[in-house]
Each structure stands twice: as structure tokens, then as C-alpha cells.
Amino acid sequence: MPKTRVDIDVTLPDLAPLTANSFACLRRFAEYTPPREPQWPRSRRAAVMIALFVGRQGDLYVLLSQRSSSLRTYAGDTSLPGGRMDSTDESIEFTARREAFEEIGLPFDPEVVRRLCTLPPHLTGNFLVVTPVVCLVTERAIQPMLNAAEVESLFSHPLEAFLFRQPQGVLLRYLAPSDPYHTFTDIPDPDPVAVLEDDPRQRKQHRLRIHRFENGRKDVKPIVGFTARVLLRAAAIGYGREPDFGVDAHDSLSEAERLLRALRSCTRSQAFKAILPLSELLFGRSTLRQSWTH
């Protein structure tokens, strides 16, 4: 499918202070072409929105929410707006927009919330295939309308900060240079094939690196796990460089490999109903492997 060009109008009032570094990041997103994805069933698909806006000094920030403390799962965690794909959603971008509207009141208007690109999907611990959709909020005057049943508060974090081991720039208002900012823990990561097929013969243990970024805000949890991984990968693509720390454990499966191995089970599993031609499976394998080299 041909790439739709996304124009970045730097004359818009809310983009006026855009730095050269931020403009280059937005341009990379706008020109990014994700690999072709296999046809995952809707029941296993989800989306998150990486909603960016330009700060007063021209840097890019991402909107993050603190989940409601009354939720049954991941209560109080820091997350991106997002959720499962509904049967009536026309596209994965629509899913991200719908969830962002329902959770934090972000308008559907594509002129106000401009799509830049979609990024390669991530596999969650419960084997949802989650596609990040990157958008640029072009009006600072938007008033968030939080869904109290799902969201407790809304805050922002510099996108580029997900590439650094130590706090930089505006984060030094909340954190001292010597404060721990980025840390990680490597945990066991069962092979998706073994879990999905319940095959003990394939239960080779890999390691999954769980990243954690402090935000310096009182009573707001750090950015950790899935959300941290999505954002550091997005920052690497947008800013055209790898983080200054190791992204994966030495014996981990890459994100692309985890998806490929889950896909292998999905093609045979009655629970997923995802039957793909071998040629498409191989095509997906080659492009997914390239997706993190951009």
C-alpha cells in the first residue's frame, strides 16, 4: 500500500517554536513506512495512541495517563490511551482514536489530532497484538475530558527522554542529575509458542527486559513495562538513534521474533483462527525482522 504523505505545517501557531530536532523527529515519523502485517483476528488486536504535542521550548512531549485506582487490573499504572479493537472499528487507527476520545477526550478531528504513522506492533503478556499510532496534537487549547472510571490524571513526558539513562532538560526540574531515572529488570519470558500451544517440550526460557523511567511526579507511578517499551522504540524511530542503554537482555527474543513465534501458533490455533498463506507468513517474517533497523 502506498504511503500517504503527511505535511507538517510549521506555521501553525502551536508549532511555531518547533526546534530543528523536533521537526526532524516529526518528519521521520511522517515518512516512516511500517512493515506489512499479517491479518491478525480482531479479537487479538489492540491499539495505543502516542499523542505528541510541542512544548513551550519546541520539544516534543507525549501524553500519558494514570489509570484509575478503582480498575481491577493495572490500577494506578501509567499508560498510553488505548484498548482492544471493536468489531465495528474501521481500522486500527480508528481504534486508537476512539480509545483516546473515550479515555481522555482527545478529539476525533484529523486536523487537530494529525496522524503521522503507525509503528510495528508489540506483543503483550496476554498475547494481544498492540499497534502504536503516532499523532500530533496541533492545538494546545484542547481541554481534556477524563473518563473518571478509567483515568485518574493526565500528564506529559518528553519523548526524547526515553533514549537517555540519566534525566535531561525539563526533567531536571523534578529529578536531580544523580537520581535514578532509567533502570531495568530482566525477567523470565516464556516462549510464546510453548504457552499458546501448551507444549512443555518447547518451554525454553528467554529473558524479557522490563524498563522503568521515573517521572519525578508525586503519587504518579513510573513509566514501566509495556508502555516504556513502546515509547523507547518510538523515540528511537523518531529521533533516528538507539537509546544509550541496552534495550534487550542478551538471551531475549526481539519484539519481532516474539510476534513471529506467536504467529506460528496462531496459524494452527483454533482460538486465534488466523490462517495465512505460507508466502505471506514468510513476507511478514522478513519485514518484521527489518522493522527495528529503521
PDB file of C-alpha atoms in Angstrom:
ATOM      1  CA  MET A   1       0.000   0.000   0.000  1.00  0.00           C
ATOM      2  CA  PRO A   2       1.487   3.398  -0.961  1.00  0.00           C
ATOM      3  CA  LYS A   3       2.482   5.731   1.842  1.00  0.00           C
ATOM      4  CA  THR A   4       0.186   8.721   2.376  1.00  0.00           C
ATOM      5  CA  ARG A   5       2.255  11.876   2.707  1.00  0.00           C
ATOM      6  CA  VAL A   6       1.704  13.815   5.919  1.00  0.00           C
ATOM      7  CA  ASP A   7       2.549  17.504   5.679  1.00  0.00           C
ATOM      8  CA  ILE A   8       3.855  19.252   8.799  1.00  0.00           C
ATOM      9  CA  ASP A   9       2.759  22.887   8.717  1.00  0.00           C
ATOM     10  CA  VAL A  10       5.246  24.685  10.956  1.00  0.00           C
ATOM     11  CA  THR A  11       3.319  27.950  10.532  1.00  0.00           C
ATOM     12  CA  LEU A  12       0.561  26.669  12.807  1.00  0.00           C
ATOM     13  CA  PRO A  13       0.624  28.809  15.985  1.00  0.00           C
ATOM     14  CA  ASP A  14       1.073  25.843  18.303  1.00  0.00           C
ATOM     15  CA  LEU A  15       4.032  24.559  16.259  1.00  0.00           C
ATOM     16  CA  ALA A  16       5.779  27.936  15.971  1.00  0.00           C
ATOM     17  CA  PRO A  17       8.592  27.208  18.484  1.00  0.00           C
ATOM     18  CA  LEU A  18       9.371  23.790  16.971  1.00  0.00           C
ATOM     19  CA  THR A  19      13.112  23.047  17.232  1.00  0.00           C
ATOM     20  CA  ALA A  20      15.082  21.584  14.347  1.00  0.00           C
ATOM     21  CA  ASN A  21      15.485  18.362  16.321  1.00  0.00           C
ATOM     22  CA  SER A  22      11.740  18.103  16.906  1.00  0.00           C
ATOM     23  CA  PHE A  23      10.942  18.914  13.287  1.00  0.00           C
ATOM     24  CA  ALA A  24      13.330  16.171  12.133  1.00  0.00           C
ATOM     25  CA  CYS A  25      11.624  13.734  14.502  1.00  0.00           C
ATOM     26  CA  LEU A  26       8.166  14.569  13.161  1.00  0.00           C
ATOM     27  CA  ARG A  27       9.465  14.265   9.622  1.00  0.00           C
ATOM     28  CA  ARG A  28      10.878  10.802  10.310  1.00  0.00           C
ATOM     29  CA  PHE A  29       7.542   9.703  11.722  1.00  0.00           C
ATOM     30  CA  ALA A  30       5.665  11.177   8.762  1.00  0.00           C
ATOM     31  CA  GLU A  31       7.950   9.374   6.305  1.00  0.00           C
ATOM     32  CA  TYR A  32       8.043   6.091   8.206  1.00  0.00           C
ATOM     33  CA  THR A  33       6.536   3.088   6.455  1.00  0.00           C
ATOM     34  CA  PRO A  34       5.753   0.192   8.797  1.00  0.00           C
ATOM     35  CA  PRO A  35       6.218  -3.395   7.635  1.00  0.00           C
ATOM     36  CA  ARG A  36       3.214  -5.185   6.244  1.00  0.00           C
ATOM     37  CA  GLU A  37       1.331  -7.002   8.990  1.00  0.00           C
ATOM     38  CA  PRO A  38      -0.373 -10.397   8.802  1.00  0.00           C
ATOM     39  CA  GLN A  39      -4.130 -10.416   9.217  1.00  0.00           C
ATOM     40  CA  TRP A  40      -4.487 -10.930  12.947  1.00  0.00           C
ATOM     41  CA  PRO A  41      -8.071 -11.580  14.114  1.00  0.00           C
ATOM     42  CA  ARG A  42      -9.804  -8.590  15.666  1.00  0.00           C
ATOM     43  CA  SER A  43     -10.171 -10.447  18.948  1.00  0.00           C
ATOM     44  CA  ARG A  44      -6.381 -10.315  19.409  1.00  0.00           C
ATOM     45  CA  ARG A  45      -5.795  -6.764  18.131  1.00  0.00           C
ATOM     46  CA  ALA A  46      -5.468  -3.541  20.094  1.00  0.00           C
ATOM     47  CA  ALA A  47      -4.037  -0.067  19.618  1.00  0.00           C
ATOM     48  CA  VAL A  48      -2.458   2.680  21.686  1.00  0.00           C
ATOM     49  CA  MET A  49      -2.123   6.323  20.717  1.00  0.00           C
ATOM     50  CA  ILE A  50       1.196   8.114  21.052  1.00  0.00           C
ATOM     51  CA  ALA A  51      -0.231  11.631  21.150  1.00  0.00           C
ATOM     52  CA  LEU A  52       2.554  14.196  20.741  1.00  0.00           C
ATOM     53  CA  PHE A  53       2.452  17.938  21.268  1.00  0.00           C
ATOM     54  CA  VAL A  54       5.015  20.727  21.078  1.00  0.00           C
ATOM     55  CA  GLY A  55       6.143  22.232  24.380  1.00  0.00           C
ATOM     56  CA  ARG A  56       6.981  25.873  25.004  1.00  0.00           C
ATOM     57  CA  GLN A  57      10.664  25.365  24.178  1.00  0.00           C
ATOM     58  CA  GLY A  58       9.871  23.483  20.964  1.00  0.00           C
ATOM     59  CA  ASP A  59      10.459  19.951  22.281  1.00  0.00           C
ATOM     60  CA  LEU A  60       8.053  17.066  21.760  1.00  0.00           C
ATOM     61  CA  TYR A  61       6.038  15.629  24.633  1.00  0.00           C
ATOM     62  CA  VAL A  62       3.826  12.551  24.807  1.00  0.00           C
ATOM     63  CA  LEU A  63       0.527  12.459  26.690  1.00  0.00           C
ATOM     64  CA  LEU A  64       0.313   9.790  29.396  1.00  0.00           C
ATOM     65  CA  SER A  65      -2.485   8.868  31.746  1.00  0.00           C
ATOM     66  CA  GLN A  66      -2.641   7.450  35.234  1.00  0.00           C
ATOM     67  CA  ARG A  67      -5.158   4.620  35.268  1.00  0.00           C
ATOM     68  CA  SER A  68      -7.975   4.807  37.780  1.00  0.00           C
ATOM     69  CA  SER A  69      -7.241   3.271  41.165  1.00  0.00           C
ATOM     70  CA  SER A  70     -10.622   1.524  41.007  1.00  0.00           C
ATOM     71  CA  LEU A  71      -9.773  -0.601  37.973  1.00  0.00           C
ATOM     72  CA  ARG A  72      -9.432  -4.336  38.534  1.00  0.00           C
ATOM     73  CA  THR A  73      -6.214  -4.633  36.528  1.00  0.00           C
ATOM     74  CA  TYR A  74      -3.137  -2.373  36.494  1.00  0.00           C
ATOM     75  CA  ALA A  75      -4.856   0.103  38.827  1.00  0.00           C
ATOM     76  CA  GLY A  76      -2.968   3.391  39.098  1.00  0.00           C
ATOM     77  CA  ASP A  77      -0.419   2.455  36.435  1.00  0.00           C
ATOM     78  CA  THR A  78       0.938   4.938  33.916  1.00  0.00           C
ATOM     79  CA  SER A  79      -0.230   4.124  30.398  1.00  0.00           C
ATOM     80  CA  LEU A  80      -0.962   5.352  26.899  1.00  0.00           C
ATOM     81  CA  PRO A  81      -4.572   5.799  25.781  1.00  0.00           C
ATOM     82  CA  GLY A  82      -5.674   2.627  24.055  1.00  0.00           C
ATOM     83  CA  GLY A  83      -7.544  -0.635  24.110  1.00  0.00           C
ATOM     84  CA  ARG A  84      -8.903  -3.558  22.136  1.00  0.00           C
ATOM     85  CA  MET A  85     -10.207  -3.280  18.598  1.00  0.00           C
ATOM     86  CA  ASP A  86     -14.013  -3.381  18.457  1.00  0.00           C
ATOM     87  CA  SER A  87     -15.873  -5.345  15.808  1.00  0.00           C
ATOM     88  CA  THR A  88     -17.184  -2.070  14.348  1.00  0.00           C
ATOM     89  CA  ASP A  89     -13.827  -0.256  14.189  1.00  0.00           C
ATOM     90  CA  GLU A  90     -12.941   0.504  10.584  1.00  0.00           C
ATOM     91  CA  SER A  91      -9.172   0.440  11.125  1.00  0.00           C
ATOM     92  CA  ILE A  92      -6.519   0.171  13.810  1.00  0.00           C
ATOM     93  CA  GLU A  93      -6.098   3.953  13.609  1.00  0.00           C
ATOM     94  CA  PHE A  94      -9.799   4.325  14.350  1.00  0.00           C
ATOM     95  CA  THR A  95      -9.354   2.092  17.405  1.00  0.00           C
ATOM     96  CA  ALA A  96      -6.598   4.350  18.734  1.00  0.00           C
ATOM     97  CA  ARG A  97      -8.657   7.486  18.083  1.00  0.00           C
ATOM     98  CA  ARG A  98     -11.793   6.030  19.644  1.00  0.00           C
ATOM     99  CA  GLU A  99      -9.963   4.933  22.778  1.00  0.00           C
ATOM    100  CA  ALA A 100      -8.187   8.298  23.112  1.00  0.00           C
ATOM    101  CA  PHE A 101     -11.533  10.074  22.800  1.00  0.00           C
ATOM    102  CA  GLU A 102     -13.254   7.777  25.305  1.00  0.00           C
ATOM    103  CA  GLU A 103     -10.443   7.892  27.881  1.00  0.00           C
ATOM    104  CA  ILE A 104      -9.129  11.458  27.760  1.00  0.00           C
ATOM    105  CA  GLY A 105     -11.445  13.356  25.404  1.00  0.00           C
ATOM    106  CA  LEU A 106      -8.935  13.775  22.567  1.00  0.00           C
ATOM    107  CA  PRO A 107     -10.927  14.996  19.514  1.00  0.00           C
ATOM    108  CA  PHE A 108     -11.542  12.756  16.504  1.00  0.00           C
ATOM    109  CA  ASP A 109     -10.842  15.756  14.224  1.00  0.00           C
ATOM    110  CA  PRO A 110      -7.872  14.709  12.000  1.00  0.00           C
ATOM    111  CA  GLU A 111      -6.836  18.356  11.591  1.00  0.00           C
ATOM    112  CA  VAL A 112      -6.497  18.768  15.350  1.00  0.00           C
ATOM    113  CA  VAL A 113      -5.008  15.324  16.007  1.00  0.00           C
ATOM    114  CA  ARG A 114      -2.962  14.597  12.904  1.00  0.00           C
ATOM    115  CA  ARG A 115      -1.895  11.063  12.132  1.00  0.00           C
ATOM    116  CA  LEU A 116       1.833  10.760  11.470  1.00  0.00           C
ATOM    117  CA  CYS A 117       2.274   6.979  11.192  1.00  0.00           C
ATOM    118  CA  THR A 118       1.645   3.587  12.688  1.00  0.00           C
ATOM    119  CA  LEU A 119       4.577   1.711  14.193  1.00  0.00           C
ATOM    120  CA  PRO A 120       5.387  -2.010  14.296  1.00  0.00           C
ATOM    121  CA  PRO A 121       3.143  -3.913  16.725  1.00  0.00           C
ATOM    122  CA  HIS A 122       4.096  -5.189  20.166  1.00  0.00           C
ATOM    123  CA  LEU A 123       3.040  -8.415  21.838  1.00  0.00           C
ATOM    124  CA  THR A 124       1.646  -8.099  25.355  1.00  0.00           C
ATOM    125  CA  GLY A 125       1.896 -10.622  28.135  1.00  0.00           C
ATOM    126  CA  ASN A 126      -1.632 -11.872  27.382  1.00  0.00           C
ATOM    127  CA  PHE A 127      -0.796 -12.142  23.658  1.00  0.00           C
ATOM    128  CA  LEU A 128      -2.615  -9.105  22.350  1.00  0.00           C
ATOM    129  CA  VAL A 129      -1.045  -7.588  19.244  1.00  0.00           C
ATOM    130  CA  VAL A 130      -0.892  -3.861  20.005  1.00  0.00           C
ATOM    131  CA  THR A 131      -0.195  -1.310  17.264  1.00  0.00           C
ATOM    132  CA  PRO A 132       1.028   2.166  18.287  1.00  0.00           C
ATOM    133  CA  VAL A 133      -0.468   5.039  16.275  1.00  0.00           C
ATOM    134  CA  VAL A 134       1.585   8.243  16.358  1.00  0.00           C
ATOM    135  CA  CYS A 135      -0.380  11.507  16.139  1.00  0.00           C
ATOM    136  CA  LEU A 136       0.461  15.184  16.548  1.00  0.00           C
ATOM    137  CA  VAL A 137      -1.891  17.388  18.578  1.00  0.00           C
ATOM    138  CA  THR A 138      -1.844  20.754  16.808  1.00  0.00           C
ATOM    139  CA  GLU A 139      -3.889  22.815  19.283  1.00  0.00           C
ATOM    140  CA  ARG A 140      -2.731  23.410  22.858  1.00  0.00           C
ATOM    141  CA  ALA A 141      -6.121  24.856  23.809  1.00  0.00           C
ATOM    142  CA  ILE A 142      -7.736  21.407  23.882  1.00  0.00           C
ATOM    143  CA  GLN A 143      -9.322  20.750  27.249  1.00  0.00           C
ATOM    144  CA  PRO A 144      -9.002  17.091  28.284  1.00  0.00           C
ATOM    145  CA  MET A 145     -12.151  15.350  29.443  1.00  0.00           C
ATOM    146  CA  LEU A 146     -11.067  12.416  31.563  1.00  0.00           C
ATOM    147  CA  ASN A 147     -13.226   9.335  31.902  1.00  0.00           C
ATOM    148  CA  ALA A 148     -13.097   9.009  35.693  1.00  0.00           C
ATOM    149  CA  ALA A 149     -13.922   5.305  35.552  1.00  0.00           C
ATOM    150  CA  GLU A 150     -10.712   4.664  33.612  1.00  0.00           C
ATOM    151  CA  VAL A 151      -8.359   7.621  34.074  1.00  0.00           C
ATOM    152  CA  GLU A 152      -7.319   9.404  37.244  1.00  0.00           C
ATOM    153  CA  SER A 153      -4.981  12.042  35.804  1.00  0.00           C
ATOM    154  CA  LEU A 154      -3.151  13.137  32.679  1.00  0.00           C
ATOM    155  CA  PHE A 155       0.463  14.301  32.350  1.00  0.00           C
ATOM    156  CA  SER A 156       3.212  14.566  29.760  1.00  0.00           C
ATOM    157  CA  HIS A 157       6.777  13.363  29.357  1.00  0.00           C
ATOM    158  CA  PRO A 158       9.489  14.413  26.868  1.00  0.00           C
ATOM    159  CA  LEU A 159       9.619  11.846  24.069  1.00  0.00           C
ATOM    160  CA  GLU A 160      13.387  12.108  23.584  1.00  0.00           C
ATOM    161  CA  ALA A 161      13.931  11.357  27.286  1.00  0.00           C
ATOM    162  CA  PHE A 162      13.195   7.685  26.576  1.00  0.00           C
ATOM    163  CA  LEU A 163      16.593   7.466  24.892  1.00  0.00           C
ATOM    164  CA  PHE A 164      18.607   8.532  27.947  1.00  0.00           C
ATOM    165  CA  ARG A 165      19.898   6.760  31.028  1.00  0.00           C
ATOM    166  CA  GLN A 166      20.002   9.976  33.103  1.00  0.00           C
ATOM    167  CA  PRO A 167      17.417  12.774  33.363  1.00  0.00           C
ATOM    168  CA  GLN A 168      17.822  15.575  30.823  1.00  0.00           C
ATOM    169  CA  GLY A 169      16.370  19.020  30.194  1.00  0.00           C
ATOM    170  CA  VAL A 170      12.987  19.721  31.752  1.00  0.00           C
ATOM    171  CA  LEU A 171      13.135  16.532  33.839  1.00  0.00           C
ATOM    172  CA  LEU A 172      15.832  18.175  35.952  1.00  0.00           C
ATOM    173  CA  ARG A 173      13.038  20.275  37.464  1.00  0.00           C
ATOM    174  CA  TYR A 174      11.784  17.113  39.140  1.00  0.00           C
ATOM    175  CA  LEU A 175      14.855  14.897  39.360  1.00  0.00           C
ATOM    176  CA  ALA A 176      18.455  15.581  40.375  1.00  0.00           C
ATOM    177  CA  PRO A 177      21.168  14.560  37.867  1.00  0.00           C
ATOM    178  CA  SER A 178      22.273  11.840  40.281  1.00  0.00           C
ATOM    179  CA  ASP A 179      18.742  10.471  40.819  1.00  0.00           C
ATOM    180  CA  PRO A 180      17.939   7.101  39.252  1.00  0.00           C
ATOM    181  CA  TYR A 181      15.938   7.788  36.099  1.00  0.00           C
ATOM    182  CA  HIS A 182      16.161   4.728  33.861  1.00  0.00           C
ATOM    183  CA  THR A 183      16.500   1.271  35.371  1.00  0.00           C
ATOM    184  CA  PHE A 184      15.586  -2.198  34.177  1.00  0.00           C
ATOM    185  CA  THR A 185      14.981  -5.742  35.357  1.00  0.00           C
ATOM    186  CA  ASP A 186      15.330  -8.912  33.285  1.00  0.00           C
ATOM    187  CA  ILE A 187      12.563 -11.414  33.996  1.00  0.00           C
ATOM    188  CA  PRO A 188      11.729 -14.878  32.611  1.00  0.00           C
ATOM    189  CA  ASP A 189       9.815 -14.685  29.330  1.00  0.00           C
ATOM    190  CA  PRO A 190       8.219 -17.999  28.320  1.00  0.00           C
ATOM    191  CA  ASP A 191       8.376 -18.819  24.631  1.00  0.00           C
ATOM    192  CA  PRO A 192       5.055 -17.711  23.031  1.00  0.00           C
ATOM    193  CA  VAL A 193       4.875 -20.962  21.063  1.00  0.00           C
ATOM    194  CA  ALA A 194       5.097 -23.066  24.208  1.00  0.00           C
ATOM    195  CA  VAL A 195       2.486 -21.005  26.034  1.00  0.00           C
ATOM    196  CA  LEU A 196      -0.026 -20.741  23.191  1.00  0.00           C
ATOM    197  CA  GLU A 197       0.279 -24.411  22.254  1.00  0.00           C
ATOM    198  CA  ASP A 198       0.677 -25.616  25.847  1.00  0.00           C
ATOM    199  CA  ASP A 199       3.666 -27.673  24.742  1.00  0.00           C
ATOM    200  CA  PRO A 200       6.095 -28.359  27.615  1.00  0.00           C
ATOM    201  CA  ARG A 201       8.696 -29.613  25.140  1.00  0.00           C
ATOM    202  CA  GLN A 202       9.137 -26.070  23.833  1.00  0.00           C
ATOM    203  CA  ARG A 203       9.216 -24.263  27.164  1.00  0.00           C
ATOM    204  CA  LYS A 204      12.639 -22.745  26.691  1.00  0.00           C
ATOM    205  CA  GLN A 205      13.010 -19.737  28.944  1.00  0.00           C
ATOM    206  CA  HIS A 206      14.100 -16.443  27.442  1.00  0.00           C
ATOM    207  CA  ARG A 207      14.541 -13.173  29.298  1.00  0.00           C
ATOM    208  CA  LEU A 208      12.458 -10.047  28.828  1.00  0.00           C
ATOM    209  CA  ARG A 209      13.873  -6.672  29.816  1.00  0.00           C
ATOM    210  CA  ILE A 210      11.397  -4.564  31.801  1.00  0.00           C
ATOM    211  CA  HIS A 211      12.324  -0.878  31.512  1.00  0.00           C
ATOM    212  CA  ARG A 212      11.402   1.727  34.100  1.00  0.00           C
ATOM    213  CA  PHE A 213      11.526   5.521  33.714  1.00  0.00           C
ATOM    214  CA  GLU A 214      10.925   7.838  36.649  1.00  0.00           C
ATOM    215  CA  ASN A 215       8.829  10.942  36.045  1.00  0.00           C
ATOM    216  CA  GLY A 216       9.515  12.840  39.275  1.00  0.00           C
ATOM    217  CA  ARG A 217       5.827  13.416  39.967  1.00  0.00           C
ATOM    218  CA  LYS A 218       4.495  12.722  43.430  1.00  0.00           C
ATOM    219  CA  ASP A 219       1.865   9.977  43.616  1.00  0.00           C
ATOM    220  CA  VAL A 220       2.303   9.073  39.911  1.00  0.00           C
ATOM    221  CA  LYS A 221       3.789   5.686  39.130  1.00  0.00           C
ATOM    222  CA  PRO A 222       6.869   5.415  36.885  1.00  0.00           C
ATOM    223  CA  ILE A 223       6.570   4.587  33.200  1.00  0.00           C
ATOM    224  CA  VAL A 224       7.300   0.893  33.182  1.00  0.00           C
ATOM    225  CA  GLY A 225       6.946  -2.351  31.247  1.00  0.00           C
ATOM    226  CA  PHE A 226       4.886  -2.380  28.067  1.00  0.00           C
ATOM    227  CA  THR A 227       4.330   1.393  27.952  1.00  0.00           C
ATOM    228  CA  ALA A 228       8.038   2.087  28.470  1.00  0.00           C
ATOM    229  CA  ARG A 229       8.985  -0.372  25.732  1.00  0.00           C
ATOM    230  CA  VAL A 230       6.550   1.137  23.228  1.00  0.00           C
ATOM    231  CA  LEU A 231       7.814   4.653  23.905  1.00  0.00           C
ATOM    232  CA  LEU A 232      11.527   3.920  23.807  1.00  0.00           C
ATOM    233  CA  ARG A 233      11.041   2.136  20.467  1.00  0.00           C
ATOM    234  CA  ALA A 234       9.005   5.065  19.160  1.00  0.00           C
ATOM    235  CA  ALA A 235      11.675   7.535  20.304  1.00  0.00           C
ATOM    236  CA  ALA A 236      14.392   5.501  18.572  1.00  0.00           C
ATOM    237  CA  ILE A 237      12.469   5.619  15.280  1.00  0.00           C
ATOM    238  CA  GLY A 238      11.532   9.298  15.589  1.00  0.00           C
ATOM    239  CA  TYR A 239      14.962  10.583  16.600  1.00  0.00           C
ATOM    240  CA  GLY A 240      16.879   8.183  14.369  1.00  0.00           C
ATOM    241  CA  ARG A 241      19.122   6.745  17.077  1.00  0.00           C
ATOM    242  CA  GLU A 242      19.232   3.934  19.584  1.00  0.00           C
ATOM    243  CA  PRO A 243      18.927   4.550  23.351  1.00  0.00           C
ATOM    244  CA  ASP A 244      22.164   4.923  25.329  1.00  0.00           C
ATOM    245  CA  PHE A 245      21.337   1.721  27.221  1.00  0.00           C
ATOM    246  CA  GLY A 246      20.677  -1.860  26.167  1.00  0.00           C
ATOM    247  CA  VAL A 247      17.101  -2.407  25.042  1.00  0.00           C
ATOM    248  CA  ASP A 248      17.042  -6.217  25.252  1.00  0.00           C
ATOM    249  CA  ALA A 249      18.529  -8.846  27.535  1.00  0.00           C
ATOM    250  CA  HIS A 250      21.311 -10.868  25.957  1.00  0.00           C
ATOM    251  CA  ASP A 251      19.146 -14.006  25.743  1.00  0.00           C
ATOM    252  CA  SER A 252      15.841 -12.329  24.879  1.00  0.00           C
ATOM    253  CA  LEU A 253      13.639 -12.710  21.838  1.00  0.00           C
ATOM    254  CA  SER A 254      13.315  -9.495  19.882  1.00  0.00           C
ATOM    255  CA  GLU A 255       9.860  -7.947  19.650  1.00  0.00           C
ATOM    256  CA  ALA A 256       9.668  -9.082  16.032  1.00  0.00           C
ATOM    257  CA  GLU A 257      10.668 -12.639  16.940  1.00  0.00           C
ATOM    258  CA  ARG A 258       8.083 -12.819  19.735  1.00  0.00           C
ATOM    259  CA  LEU A 259       5.404 -11.795  17.229  1.00  0.00           C
ATOM    260  CA  LEU A 260       6.646 -14.276  14.665  1.00  0.00           C
ATOM    261  CA  ARG A 261       6.597 -17.139  17.136  1.00  0.00           C
ATOM    262  CA  ALA A 262       3.140 -16.180  18.333  1.00  0.00           C
ATOM    263  CA  LEU A 263       2.066 -16.013  14.688  1.00  0.00           C
ATOM    264  CA  ARG A 264       3.382 -19.531  14.161  1.00  0.00           C
ATOM    265  CA  SER A 265       0.974 -20.754  16.830  1.00  0.00           C
ATOM    266  CA  CYS A 266      -1.846 -18.535  15.595  1.00  0.00           C
ATOM    267  CA  THR A 267      -1.764 -20.175  12.173  1.00  0.00           C
ATOM    268  CA  ARG A 268      -2.566 -23.515  13.832  1.00  0.00           C
ATOM    269  CA  SER A 269      -4.672 -22.466  16.806  1.00  0.00           C
ATOM    270  CA  GLN A 270      -8.461 -22.713  16.770  1.00  0.00           C
ATOM    271  CA  ALA A 271      -8.507 -19.978  19.394  1.00  0.00           C
ATOM    272  CA  PHE A 272      -6.987 -17.434  17.016  1.00  0.00           C
ATOM    273  CA  LYS A 273      -8.417 -18.542  13.625  1.00  0.00           C
ATOM    274  CA  ALA A 274      -5.587 -16.851  11.760  1.00  0.00           C
ATOM    275  CA  ILE A 275      -4.855 -18.917   8.663  1.00  0.00           C
ATOM    276  CA  LEU A 276      -2.195 -17.334   6.434  1.00  0.00           C
ATOM    277  CA  PRO A 277      -0.596 -18.450   3.161  1.00  0.00           C
ATOM    278  CA  LEU A 278       2.995 -19.551   3.600  1.00  0.00           C
ATOM    279  CA  SER A 279       4.167 -16.818   1.232  1.00  0.00           C
ATOM    280  CA  GLU A 280       2.529 -14.128   3.363  1.00  0.00           C
ATOM    281  CA  LEU A 281       3.951 -15.648   6.527  1.00  0.00           C
ATOM    282  CA  LEU A 282       7.447 -15.515   5.036  1.00  0.00           C
ATOM    283  CA  PHE A 283       6.896 -11.971   3.808  1.00  0.00           C
ATOM    284  CA  GLY A 284       5.787 -10.928   7.266  1.00  0.00           C
ATOM    285  CA  ARG A 285       8.860 -12.602   8.767  1.00  0.00           C
ATOM    286  CA  SER A 286      11.307 -10.683   6.588  1.00  0.00           C
ATOM    287  CA  THR A 287       9.660  -7.304   7.086  1.00  0.00           C
ATOM    288  CA  LEU A 288       9.140  -7.719  10.819  1.00  0.00           C
ATOM    289  CA  ARG A 289      12.826  -8.519  11.216  1.00  0.00           C
ATOM    290  CA  GLN A 290      13.638  -5.251   9.415  1.00  0.00           C
ATOM    291  CA  SER A 291      11.206  -3.161  11.414  1.00  0.00           C
ATOM    292  CA  TRP A 292      13.644  -2.281  14.223  1.00  0.00           C
ATOM    293  CA  THR A 293      16.503  -1.387  11.850  1.00  0.00           C
ATOM    294  CA  HIS A 294      14.878   1.852  10.626  1.00  0.00           C
TER     295      HIS A 294
END
